[in-house]
């Protein structure tokens, strides 16, 4: 039925538009109906113009079949820290209310050229840099956070308001909302995707990532952004006989019962399907990775927010003011030490991860916490952001309150397509047998 088209994955949309079974206009209208029905409960959008969405859809339908791009008609929600030439980019900040630069970010240029339907701008925390939640609520329980700072994109994809969402991660802002909203989230290798035209918090941490409800859709997006490995990923990866590891990391004391149980069940399921799974740990000299990340974040943040501090100090949050004013608390020596120690850690961790098909590790401490004032903890994610490795959140498990809990799969840098291939097969198992089911 036309009214149910909003449930289609990006891959299914392409199949149906290519076959002439549906028009982009029919599909867009169904998405807009879904958004209208659910917007009061979820509030995932910072900006959405229904008339303009339909105008784009009509233009896409008019393109001859031979000239259509590989993302023809696929609707995408864009985190509101990424520039869009035909929509405002407001960063959830009063400094930029109704701000509308007439330029697309590099990522949006690529998506448009490939035929994507840019649906609207999704909510974010202030400059994607604070831990104070936006207006957005978790689609599975409006009393809980959808995570942050990519709150709107995660919630929109989790609620069938868009098949693809763009997020950014400096600590855990792609993977955490993926877990909280019960969807796949992909943080590629750092700098594998252009960041031109998006607000930067920390240049050596920020990574553009993606949300979807299937790995096939993530692979579709990876194709569009020319993400590839030196060695092509196997087309026939089989969990049976594969070697995995699970890694609790140095922040394991922060884990809650939901994630602890999910990780245990994930290991059990993989072994039941014929995989070998062993427990590993980081070398002890890497135990300060979270502290090094915090130093880098603060040092980079004072550079990133000096413009707003200089021109509109009273209009930005105390957290961002603190980044600038507390700069003397981090010496240049400490800053360089953190930079260098993280850099030295990366090849060591790559070698460790490279021994396995993938390494399982927590995405979050537990299911989404109550309240939308805070976006939850990034403790388990920030390690991998600092290390620049690709990460996929795989859904399928649940916590004590029947909310989704995901597990992260991690691989060495620039093994992104390999990781997606593995995540496809692992995801099939976790979704079928992990115990969590979408209720909407």
Tab-separated table of C-alpha atoms in Angstrom:
chain	number	residue	atom	x	y	z
A	1	UNK	CA	0.000	0.000	0.000
A	2	UNK	CA	1.185	3.525	-0.795
A	3	UNK	CA	0.616	4.605	2.804
A	4	UNK	CA	3.132	1.978	3.979
A	5	UNK	CA	5.959	3.009	1.650
A	6	UNK	CA	7.701	4.808	4.517
A	7	UNK	CA	8.701	1.391	5.847
A	8	UNK	CA	10.855	0.632	2.822
A	9	UNK	CA	14.602	0.410	3.215
A	10	UNK	CA	16.771	2.502	0.909
A	11	UNK	CA	17.623	-0.615	-1.089
A	12	UNK	CA	13.929	-1.445	-1.497
A	13	UNK	CA	13.139	2.115	-2.600
A	14	UNK	CA	15.724	1.834	-5.363
A	15	UNK	CA	14.391	-1.523	-6.494
A	16	UNK	CA	10.826	-0.264	-6.704
A	17	UNK	CA	11.584	3.050	-8.394
A	18	UNK	CA	13.856	1.305	-10.909
A	19	UNK	CA	11.129	-1.221	-11.686
A	20	UNK	CA	8.577	1.562	-12.080
A	21	UNK	CA	6.441	0.167	-9.256
A	22	UNK	CA	6.404	3.448	-7.315
A	23	UNK	CA	7.234	7.071	-7.936
A	24	UNK	CA	9.489	9.160	-5.741
A	25	UNK	CA	6.486	11.411	-5.157
A	26	UNK	CA	4.420	8.519	-3.791
A	27	UNK	CA	7.286	7.534	-1.536
A	28	UNK	CA	7.915	11.085	-0.326
A	29	UNK	CA	4.225	11.590	0.422
A	30	UNK	CA	4.187	8.445	2.559
A	31	UNK	CA	7.227	9.634	4.529
A	32	UNK	CA	5.638	13.018	5.107
A	33	UNK	CA	2.455	11.346	6.353
A	34	UNK	CA	4.528	9.266	8.767
A	35	UNK	CA	6.369	12.349	10.000
A	36	UNK	CA	3.123	14.261	10.484
A	37	UNK	CA	1.649	11.381	12.476
A	38	UNK	CA	4.702	10.943	14.687
A	39	UNK	CA	6.312	14.376	14.935
A	40	UNK	CA	4.635	15.399	18.170
A	41	UNK	CA	5.834	12.204	19.864
A	42	UNK	CA	9.418	12.176	18.494
A	43	UNK	CA	10.328	15.713	17.291
A	44	UNK	CA	13.286	14.584	15.212
A	45	UNK	CA	13.367	17.533	12.805
A	46	UNK	CA	15.001	20.931	13.156
A	47	UNK	CA	13.777	21.958	9.690
A	48	UNK	CA	11.455	20.286	7.210
A	49	UNK	CA	9.533	21.917	4.348
A	50	UNK	CA	6.950	19.455	3.018
A	51	UNK	CA	6.280	21.456	-0.120
A	52	UNK	CA	9.968	21.536	-0.989
A	53	UNK	CA	10.287	17.798	-0.344
A	54	UNK	CA	7.547	17.163	-2.893
A	55	UNK	CA	9.172	19.611	-5.319
A	56	UNK	CA	12.411	17.623	-5.124
A	57	UNK	CA	10.512	14.359	-5.551
A	58	UNK	CA	8.760	15.652	-8.668
A	59	UNK	CA	12.083	16.726	-10.164
A	60	UNK	CA	13.584	13.305	-9.458
A	61	UNK	CA	10.650	11.548	-11.121
A	62	UNK	CA	11.220	13.662	-14.237
A	63	UNK	CA	14.807	12.404	-14.694
A	64	UNK	CA	15.033	9.819	-17.504
A	65	UNK	CA	15.776	6.303	-16.278
A	66	UNK	CA	19.134	6.252	-18.069
A	67	UNK	CA	20.297	9.360	-16.194
A	68	UNK	CA	19.255	8.443	-12.665
A	69	UNK	CA	21.839	8.207	-9.903
A	70	UNK	CA	22.623	5.231	-7.638
A	71	UNK	CA	20.618	6.786	-4.775
A	72	UNK	CA	17.669	7.884	-6.914
A	73	UNK	CA	14.823	8.906	-4.629
A	74	UNK	CA	16.400	7.642	-1.412
A	75	UNK	CA	15.345	9.987	1.396
A	76	UNK	CA	18.049	11.185	3.782
A	77	UNK	CA	17.852	13.148	7.029
A	78	UNK	CA	20.773	15.520	7.530
A	79	UNK	CA	22.123	16.439	10.949
A	80	UNK	CA	21.795	20.180	11.429
A	81	UNK	CA	25.524	20.877	11.652
A	82	UNK	CA	26.001	20.034	7.955
A	83	UNK	CA	25.527	22.824	5.406
A	84	UNK	CA	22.640	22.564	2.936
A	85	UNK	CA	22.275	25.290	0.307
A	86	UNK	CA	18.469	25.208	0.263
A	87	UNK	CA	17.770	24.780	3.979
A	88	UNK	CA	18.941	26.640	7.088
A	89	UNK	CA	21.805	25.232	9.152
A	90	UNK	CA	21.280	26.403	12.727
A	91	UNK	CA	23.496	24.134	14.889
A	92	UNK	CA	20.806	24.227	17.628
A	93	UNK	CA	22.245	27.597	18.630
A	94	UNK	CA	20.610	31.033	18.956
A	95	UNK	CA	23.756	32.434	17.366
A	96	UNK	CA	22.683	30.864	14.066
A	97	UNK	CA	18.879	31.091	14.150
A	98	UNK	CA	17.588	31.083	10.553
A	99	UNK	CA	21.180	30.957	9.310
A	100	UNK	CA	21.106	29.872	5.665
A	101	UNK	CA	24.455	29.730	3.850
A	102	UNK	CA	23.860	29.121	0.146
A	103	UNK	CA	26.305	26.239	-0.110
A	104	UNK	CA	26.245	22.481	0.298
A	105	UNK	CA	28.695	20.520	2.412
A	106	UNK	CA	30.852	18.095	0.453
A	107	UNK	CA	28.780	15.148	1.666
A	108	UNK	CA	25.537	16.768	0.493
A	109	UNK	CA	27.038	17.539	-2.921
A	110	UNK	CA	27.812	13.834	-3.336
A	111	UNK	CA	24.378	12.714	-2.168
A	112	UNK	CA	22.516	15.129	-4.439
A	113	UNK	CA	24.590	14.125	-7.475
A	114	UNK	CA	23.749	10.492	-6.712
A	115	UNK	CA	20.031	11.283	-6.739
A	116	UNK	CA	19.211	11.380	-3.038
A	117	UNK	CA	16.135	13.188	-1.752
A	118	UNK	CA	17.327	15.540	1.002
A	119	UNK	CA	14.364	15.304	3.335
A	120	UNK	CA	15.265	17.884	5.976
A	121	UNK	CA	17.556	18.830	8.832
A	122	UNK	CA	17.532	16.685	11.948
A	123	UNK	CA	18.036	17.895	15.495
A	124	UNK	CA	21.374	18.041	17.272
A	125	UNK	CA	22.756	19.220	20.561
A	126	UNK	CA	24.354	22.672	20.502
A	127	UNK	CA	27.072	22.569	17.822
A	128	UNK	CA	27.058	18.758	18.256
A	129	UNK	CA	29.274	19.464	21.240
A	130	UNK	CA	27.190	19.503	24.419
A	131	UNK	CA	25.634	16.701	26.434
A	132	UNK	CA	22.378	18.588	27.057
A	133	UNK	CA	19.659	16.874	25.064
A	134	UNK	CA	17.717	18.433	22.196
A	135	UNK	CA	13.906	18.389	22.005
A	136	UNK	CA	13.953	14.929	20.413
A	137	UNK	CA	12.565	11.900	22.225
A	138	UNK	CA	13.272	8.204	21.836
A	139	UNK	CA	10.708	6.721	19.399
A	140	UNK	CA	10.437	3.551	21.489
A	141	UNK	CA	9.751	5.432	24.741
A	142	UNK	CA	9.235	9.218	24.668
A	143	UNK	CA	10.356	9.388	28.288
A	144	UNK	CA	13.890	8.379	27.287
A	145	UNK	CA	16.717	10.020	25.364
A	146	UNK	CA	17.431	9.074	21.745
A	147	UNK	CA	21.091	9.812	22.464
A	148	UNK	CA	23.206	12.610	21.122
A	149	UNK	CA	24.458	14.643	19.533
A	150	UNK	CA	22.967	13.061	16.387
A	151	UNK	CA	19.641	12.685	18.179
A	152	UNK	CA	17.317	13.603	15.324
A	153	UNK	CA	18.926	11.391	12.686
A	154	UNK	CA	18.962	8.361	14.976
A	155	UNK	CA	15.362	8.869	16.068
A	156	UNK	CA	14.097	9.554	12.531
A	157	UNK	CA	15.612	6.354	11.143
A	158	UNK	CA	14.498	4.367	14.191
A	159	UNK	CA	10.931	5.633	13.741
A	160	UNK	CA	10.665	4.960	9.977
A	161	UNK	CA	10.663	8.684	9.200
A	162	UNK	CA	13.709	8.273	6.934
A	163	UNK	CA	15.666	5.214	5.755
A	164	UNK	CA	19.067	6.941	6.018
A	165	UNK	CA	20.373	9.562	8.432
A	166	UNK	CA	23.641	11.475	8.590
A	167	UNK	CA	25.337	11.897	11.958
A	168	UNK	CA	28.699	13.034	13.246
A	169	UNK	CA	30.818	11.533	16.005
A	170	UNK	CA	33.437	13.210	18.173
A	171	UNK	CA	32.892	10.960	21.194
A	172	UNK	CA	29.955	8.593	20.670
A	173	UNK	CA	27.382	10.558	18.719
A	174	UNK	CA	26.817	8.074	15.899
A	175	UNK	CA	27.096	4.754	17.709
A	176	UNK	CA	25.205	5.708	20.895
A	177	UNK	CA	21.996	6.859	19.133
A	178	UNK	CA	22.239	3.727	16.983
A	179	UNK	CA	22.054	1.566	20.087
A	180	UNK	CA	19.374	3.630	21.841
A	181	UNK	CA	17.107	3.687	18.768
A	182	UNK	CA	17.551	0.045	17.776
A	183	UNK	CA	19.160	0.597	14.362
A	184	UNK	CA	22.424	0.066	12.541
A	185	UNK	CA	24.974	2.853	12.882
A	186	UNK	CA	28.233	3.053	10.955
A	187	UNK	CA	31.177	5.226	11.972
A	188	UNK	CA	33.692	4.820	9.148
A	189	UNK	CA	37.424	5.112	9.495
A	190	UNK	CA	38.297	8.694	10.396
A	191	UNK	CA	38.526	10.945	7.337
A	192	UNK	CA	37.235	8.253	4.970
A	193	UNK	CA	34.337	10.638	4.265
A	194	UNK	CA	34.626	14.356	3.533
A	195	UNK	CA	33.883	16.740	6.401
A	196	UNK	CA	34.011	19.860	4.268
A	197	UNK	CA	31.088	22.111	5.163
A	198	UNK	CA	30.178	20.749	8.584
A	199	UNK	CA	30.827	22.247	12.002
A	200	UNK	CA	34.065	20.884	13.419
A	201	UNK	CA	34.472	20.231	17.131
A	202	UNK	CA	37.757	18.319	17.077
A	203	UNK	CA	39.538	18.035	13.759
A	204	UNK	CA	41.379	14.808	14.604
A	205	UNK	CA	38.264	13.138	16.061
A	206	UNK	CA	35.182	14.273	14.121
A	207	UNK	CA	33.836	11.614	11.762
A	208	UNK	CA	30.777	11.683	9.503
A	209	UNK	CA	28.672	8.560	9.976
A	210	UNK	CA	25.411	6.979	8.901
A	211	UNK	CA	22.222	5.406	10.241
A	212	UNK	CA	20.116	2.768	8.511
A	213	UNK	CA	17.831	-0.133	9.323
A	214	UNK	CA	19.929	-2.629	7.347
A	215	UNK	CA	23.564	-3.221	6.496
A	216	UNK	CA	22.644	-3.369	2.801
A	217	UNK	CA	21.627	0.279	3.075
A	218	UNK	CA	24.915	1.153	4.769
A	219	UNK	CA	26.767	-0.563	1.929
A	220	UNK	CA	24.756	1.502	-0.551
A	221	UNK	CA	25.909	4.690	1.171
A	222	UNK	CA	29.487	3.405	1.410
A	223	UNK	CA	29.446	2.909	-2.370
A	224	UNK	CA	28.307	6.506	-2.898
A	225	UNK	CA	31.129	7.852	-0.738
A	226	UNK	CA	33.748	5.619	-2.392
A	227	UNK	CA	34.609	3.895	0.877
A	228	UNK	CA	36.704	0.866	-0.031
A	229	UNK	CA	39.367	-1.436	1.403
A	230	UNK	CA	42.677	-2.383	-0.185
A	231	UNK	CA	41.420	-5.980	-0.307
A	232	UNK	CA	37.775	-6.323	-1.384
A	233	UNK	CA	35.470	-7.659	1.325
A	234	UNK	CA	34.407	-11.289	0.873
A	235	UNK	CA	31.013	-11.631	-0.777
A	236	UNK	CA	30.362	-14.897	1.014
A	237	UNK	CA	31.451	-14.271	4.617
A	238	UNK	CA	30.267	-17.073	6.877
A	239	UNK	CA	30.024	-16.812	10.662
A	240	UNK	CA	30.626	-20.558	10.944
A	241	UNK	CA	34.343	-21.110	11.329
A	242	UNK	CA	35.113	-17.400	11.696
A	243	UNK	CA	37.214	-16.115	14.549
A	244	UNK	CA	35.855	-13.285	16.724
A	245	UNK	CA	36.914	-11.704	19.998
A	246	UNK	CA	35.132	-9.692	22.647
A	247	UNK	CA	36.773	-6.798	24.416
A	248	UNK	CA	35.336	-5.223	27.561
A	249	UNK	CA	37.875	-2.332	27.516
A	250	UNK	CA	39.167	-0.290	30.433
A	251	UNK	CA	35.748	1.342	31.012
A	252	UNK	CA	33.954	-1.951	31.701
A	253	UNK	CA	33.186	-0.878	35.311
A	254	UNK	CA	30.704	1.589	33.758
A	255	UNK	CA	28.648	-1.203	32.190
A	256	UNK	CA	25.019	-1.783	33.162
A	257	UNK	CA	23.032	-5.033	33.257
A	258	UNK	CA	21.511	-4.548	29.794
A	259	UNK	CA	24.798	-4.288	27.940
A	260	UNK	CA	26.483	-6.928	30.085
A	261	UNK	CA	23.717	-9.393	29.260
A	262	UNK	CA	23.680	-8.374	25.587
A	263	UNK	CA	27.415	-8.929	25.182
A	264	UNK	CA	27.161	-12.297	26.900
A	265	UNK	CA	24.283	-13.352	24.667
A	266	UNK	CA	26.078	-12.092	21.562
A	267	UNK	CA	29.061	-14.305	22.348
A	268	UNK	CA	26.793	-17.285	23.027
A	269	UNK	CA	24.927	-16.802	19.735
A	270	UNK	CA	28.095	-16.569	17.674
A	271	UNK	CA	29.472	-19.723	19.259
A	272	UNK	CA	26.151	-21.502	18.671
A	273	UNK	CA	26.479	-20.616	14.984
A	274	UNK	CA	29.924	-22.177	14.776
A	275	UNK	CA	32.198	-19.188	15.376
A	276	UNK	CA	35.231	-19.170	17.619
A	277	UNK	CA	35.075	-16.344	20.184
A	278	UNK	CA	37.781	-15.455	22.691
A	279	UNK	CA	38.146	-12.669	25.224
A	280	UNK	CA	40.962	-10.184	24.714
A	281	UNK	CA	42.120	-6.996	26.386
A	282	UNK	CA	44.051	-3.858	25.533
A	283	UNK	CA	47.705	-3.656	26.559
A	284	UNK	CA	47.866	-2.006	29.999
A	285	UNK	CA	49.787	0.997	28.707
A	286	UNK	CA	46.658	2.009	26.755
A	287	UNK	CA	44.454	2.258	29.839
A	288	UNK	CA	44.628	6.054	29.697
A	289	UNK	CA	42.985	6.257	26.257
A	290	UNK	CA	39.820	7.885	27.698
A	291	UNK	CA	41.924	10.531	29.453
A	292	UNK	CA	43.911	11.195	26.284
A	293	UNK	CA	40.658	11.588	24.347
A	294	UNK	CA	39.397	14.085	26.929
A	295	UNK	CA	42.576	16.139	26.616
A	296	UNK	CA	42.345	16.205	22.833
A	297	UNK	CA	38.658	17.133	22.999
A	298	UNK	CA	39.290	20.070	25.296
A	299	UNK	CA	42.309	21.268	23.349
A	300	UNK	CA	40.532	21.069	20.011
A	301	UNK	CA	37.327	22.531	21.427
A	302	UNK	CA	38.985	25.752	22.506
A	303	UNK	CA	40.002	26.320	18.890
A	304	UNK	CA	36.642	25.288	17.438
A	305	UNK	CA	34.516	27.583	19.615
A	306	UNK	CA	36.751	30.627	19.872
A	307	UNK	CA	34.843	32.338	16.994
A	308	UNK	CA	31.476	32.044	18.771
A	309	UNK	CA	33.077	32.919	22.114
A	310	UNK	CA	34.624	36.024	20.608
A	311	UNK	CA	31.480	37.245	18.857
A	312	UNK	CA	28.594	35.878	20.959
A	313	UNK	CA	29.871	34.645	24.310
A	314	UNK	CA	26.562	35.209	26.112
A	315	UNK	CA	24.674	33.114	23.575
A	316	UNK	CA	26.651	29.882	23.837
A	317	UNK	CA	26.518	27.283	26.590
A	318	UNK	CA	28.778	27.417	29.656
A	319	UNK	CA	30.374	24.151	28.519
A	320	UNK	CA	31.607	25.784	25.324
A	321	UNK	CA	32.663	28.949	27.136
A	322	UNK	CA	34.648	26.694	29.432
A	323	UNK	CA	36.489	25.123	26.514
A	324	UNK	CA	37.896	28.535	25.669
A	325	UNK	CA	38.375	30.047	29.122
A	326	UNK	CA	39.870	26.936	30.695
A	327	UNK	CA	42.524	26.569	28.041
A	328	UNK	CA	45.265	27.306	30.554
A	329	UNK	CA	44.360	24.134	32.452
A	330	UNK	CA	45.717	22.023	29.599
A	331	UNK	CA	49.333	22.697	28.823
A	332	UNK	CA	50.670	22.404	25.322
A	333	UNK	CA	52.908	19.643	26.654
A	334	UNK	CA	49.882	17.642	27.837
A	335	UNK	CA	48.133	18.285	24.545
A	336	UNK	CA	51.063	16.988	22.500
A	337	UNK	CA	51.478	14.014	24.803
A	338	UNK	CA	47.833	13.016	24.288
A	339	UNK	CA	48.093	13.488	20.508
A	340	UNK	CA	51.244	11.424	20.288
A	341	UNK	CA	50.174	8.618	22.608
A	342	UNK	CA	46.914	8.109	20.736
A	343	UNK	CA	48.809	8.129	17.439
A	344	UNK	CA	51.212	5.498	18.757
A	345	UNK	CA	48.295	3.379	19.991
A	346	UNK	CA	46.565	3.161	16.601
A	347	UNK	CA	48.875	0.673	14.833
A	348	UNK	CA	49.056	-1.416	18.010
A	349	UNK	CA	45.273	-1.679	18.151
A	350	UNK	CA	45.024	-2.267	14.391
A	351	UNK	CA	47.304	-5.269	14.775
A	352	UNK	CA	45.224	-6.607	17.664
A	353	UNK	CA	41.933	-6.184	15.812
A	354	UNK	CA	43.336	-7.598	12.591
A	355	UNK	CA	43.586	-11.079	14.082
A	356	UNK	CA	39.787	-11.466	14.004
A	357	UNK	CA	36.843	-11.193	11.648
A	358	UNK	CA	35.668	-8.484	14.035
A	359	UNK	CA	35.884	-7.620	17.702
A	360	UNK	CA	32.717	-7.261	19.792
A	361	UNK	CA	32.583	-4.497	22.387
A	362	UNK	CA	29.841	-2.481	24.132
A	363	UNK	CA	28.192	0.380	22.275
A	364	UNK	CA	26.706	1.951	25.418
A	365	UNK	CA	26.614	1.300	29.179
A	366	UNK	CA	22.965	0.193	28.974
A	367	UNK	CA	19.625	0.943	27.337
A	368	UNK	CA	18.640	4.599	26.864
A	369	UNK	CA	18.325	6.320	30.248
A	370	UNK	CA	15.160	8.072	31.372
A	371	UNK	CA	14.793	11.765	30.587
A	372	UNK	CA	15.823	13.823	27.573
A	373	UNK	CA	17.889	16.387	29.457
A	374	UNK	CA	21.038	14.284	29.059
A	375	UNK	CA	22.110	12.299	26.001
A	376	UNK	CA	23.760	9.435	27.893
A	377	UNK	CA	27.351	8.289	28.230
A	378	UNK	CA	29.820	7.970	25.350
A	379	UNK	CA	32.323	6.089	27.520
A	380	UNK	CA	32.431	2.947	25.398
A	381	UNK	CA	32.530	4.782	22.049
A	382	UNK	CA	35.117	7.506	22.492
A	383	UNK	CA	37.994	5.032	22.630
A	384	UNK	CA	37.308	3.955	19.042
A	385	UNK	CA	36.766	7.528	17.885
A	386	UNK	CA	40.246	8.395	19.137
A	387	UNK	CA	41.706	5.287	17.512
A	388	UNK	CA	40.067	6.169	14.142
A	389	UNK	CA	38.757	2.619	13.631
A	390	UNK	CA	35.525	1.785	11.802
A	391	UNK	CA	32.645	0.731	14.082
A	392	UNK	CA	29.183	-0.686	13.369
A	393	UNK	CA	26.455	-0.771	16.000
A	394	UNK	CA	24.440	-3.957	15.473
A	395	UNK	CA	20.961	-4.014	17.048
A	396	UNK	CA	19.060	-7.034	18.327
A	397	UNK	CA	19.216	-7.057	22.122
A	398	UNK	CA	17.238	-5.378	24.878
A	399	UNK	CA	17.626	-4.143	28.416
A	400	UNK	CA	15.538	-4.632	31.540
A	401	UNK	CA	12.911	-2.153	30.311
A	402	UNK	CA	12.589	-3.772	26.863
A	403	UNK	CA	14.512	-0.930	25.223
A	404	UNK	CA	17.040	-1.726	22.482
A	405	UNK	CA	20.685	-2.394	23.258
A	406	UNK	CA	23.264	-2.719	20.490
A	407	UNK	CA	26.692	-4.303	20.304
A	408	UNK	CA	29.620	-2.692	18.472
A	409	UNK	CA	31.710	-4.576	15.932
A	410	UNK	CA	35.151	-3.059	15.380
A	411	UNK	CA	37.876	-3.651	12.774
A	412	UNK	CA	41.259	-2.084	11.926
A	413	UNK	CA	41.422	1.257	10.140
A	414	UNK	CA	40.377	1.177	6.478
A	415	UNK	CA	38.757	-2.247	6.809
A	416	UNK	CA	35.345	-0.614	6.530
A	417	UNK	CA	33.859	-2.810	3.799
A	418	UNK	CA	35.121	-5.937	5.497
A	419	UNK	CA	33.412	-4.792	8.689
A	420	UNK	CA	30.133	-4.138	6.878
A	421	UNK	CA	30.286	-7.592	5.282
A	422	UNK	CA	30.788	-9.215	8.676
A	423	UNK	CA	28.114	-7.021	10.268
A	424	UNK	CA	25.572	-8.164	7.670
A	425	UNK	CA	25.867	-11.813	8.706
A	426	UNK	CA	26.236	-11.135	12.418
A	427	UNK	CA	23.259	-8.783	12.273
A	428	UNK	CA	21.056	-11.467	10.773
A	429	UNK	CA	21.760	-13.638	13.805
A	430	UNK	CA	21.403	-10.921	16.427
A	431	UNK	CA	18.167	-9.549	14.962
A	432	UNK	CA	16.617	-13.000	14.677
A	433	UNK	CA	17.737	-14.393	18.036
A	434	UNK	CA	18.843	-11.497	20.232
A	435	UNK	CA	15.393	-10.929	21.699
A	436	UNK	CA	14.499	-7.334	20.806
A	437	UNK	CA	11.675	-6.492	18.411
A	438	UNK	CA	10.454	-3.115	17.190
A	439	UNK	CA	6.951	-2.422	18.486
A	440	UNK	CA	6.031	0.224	15.876
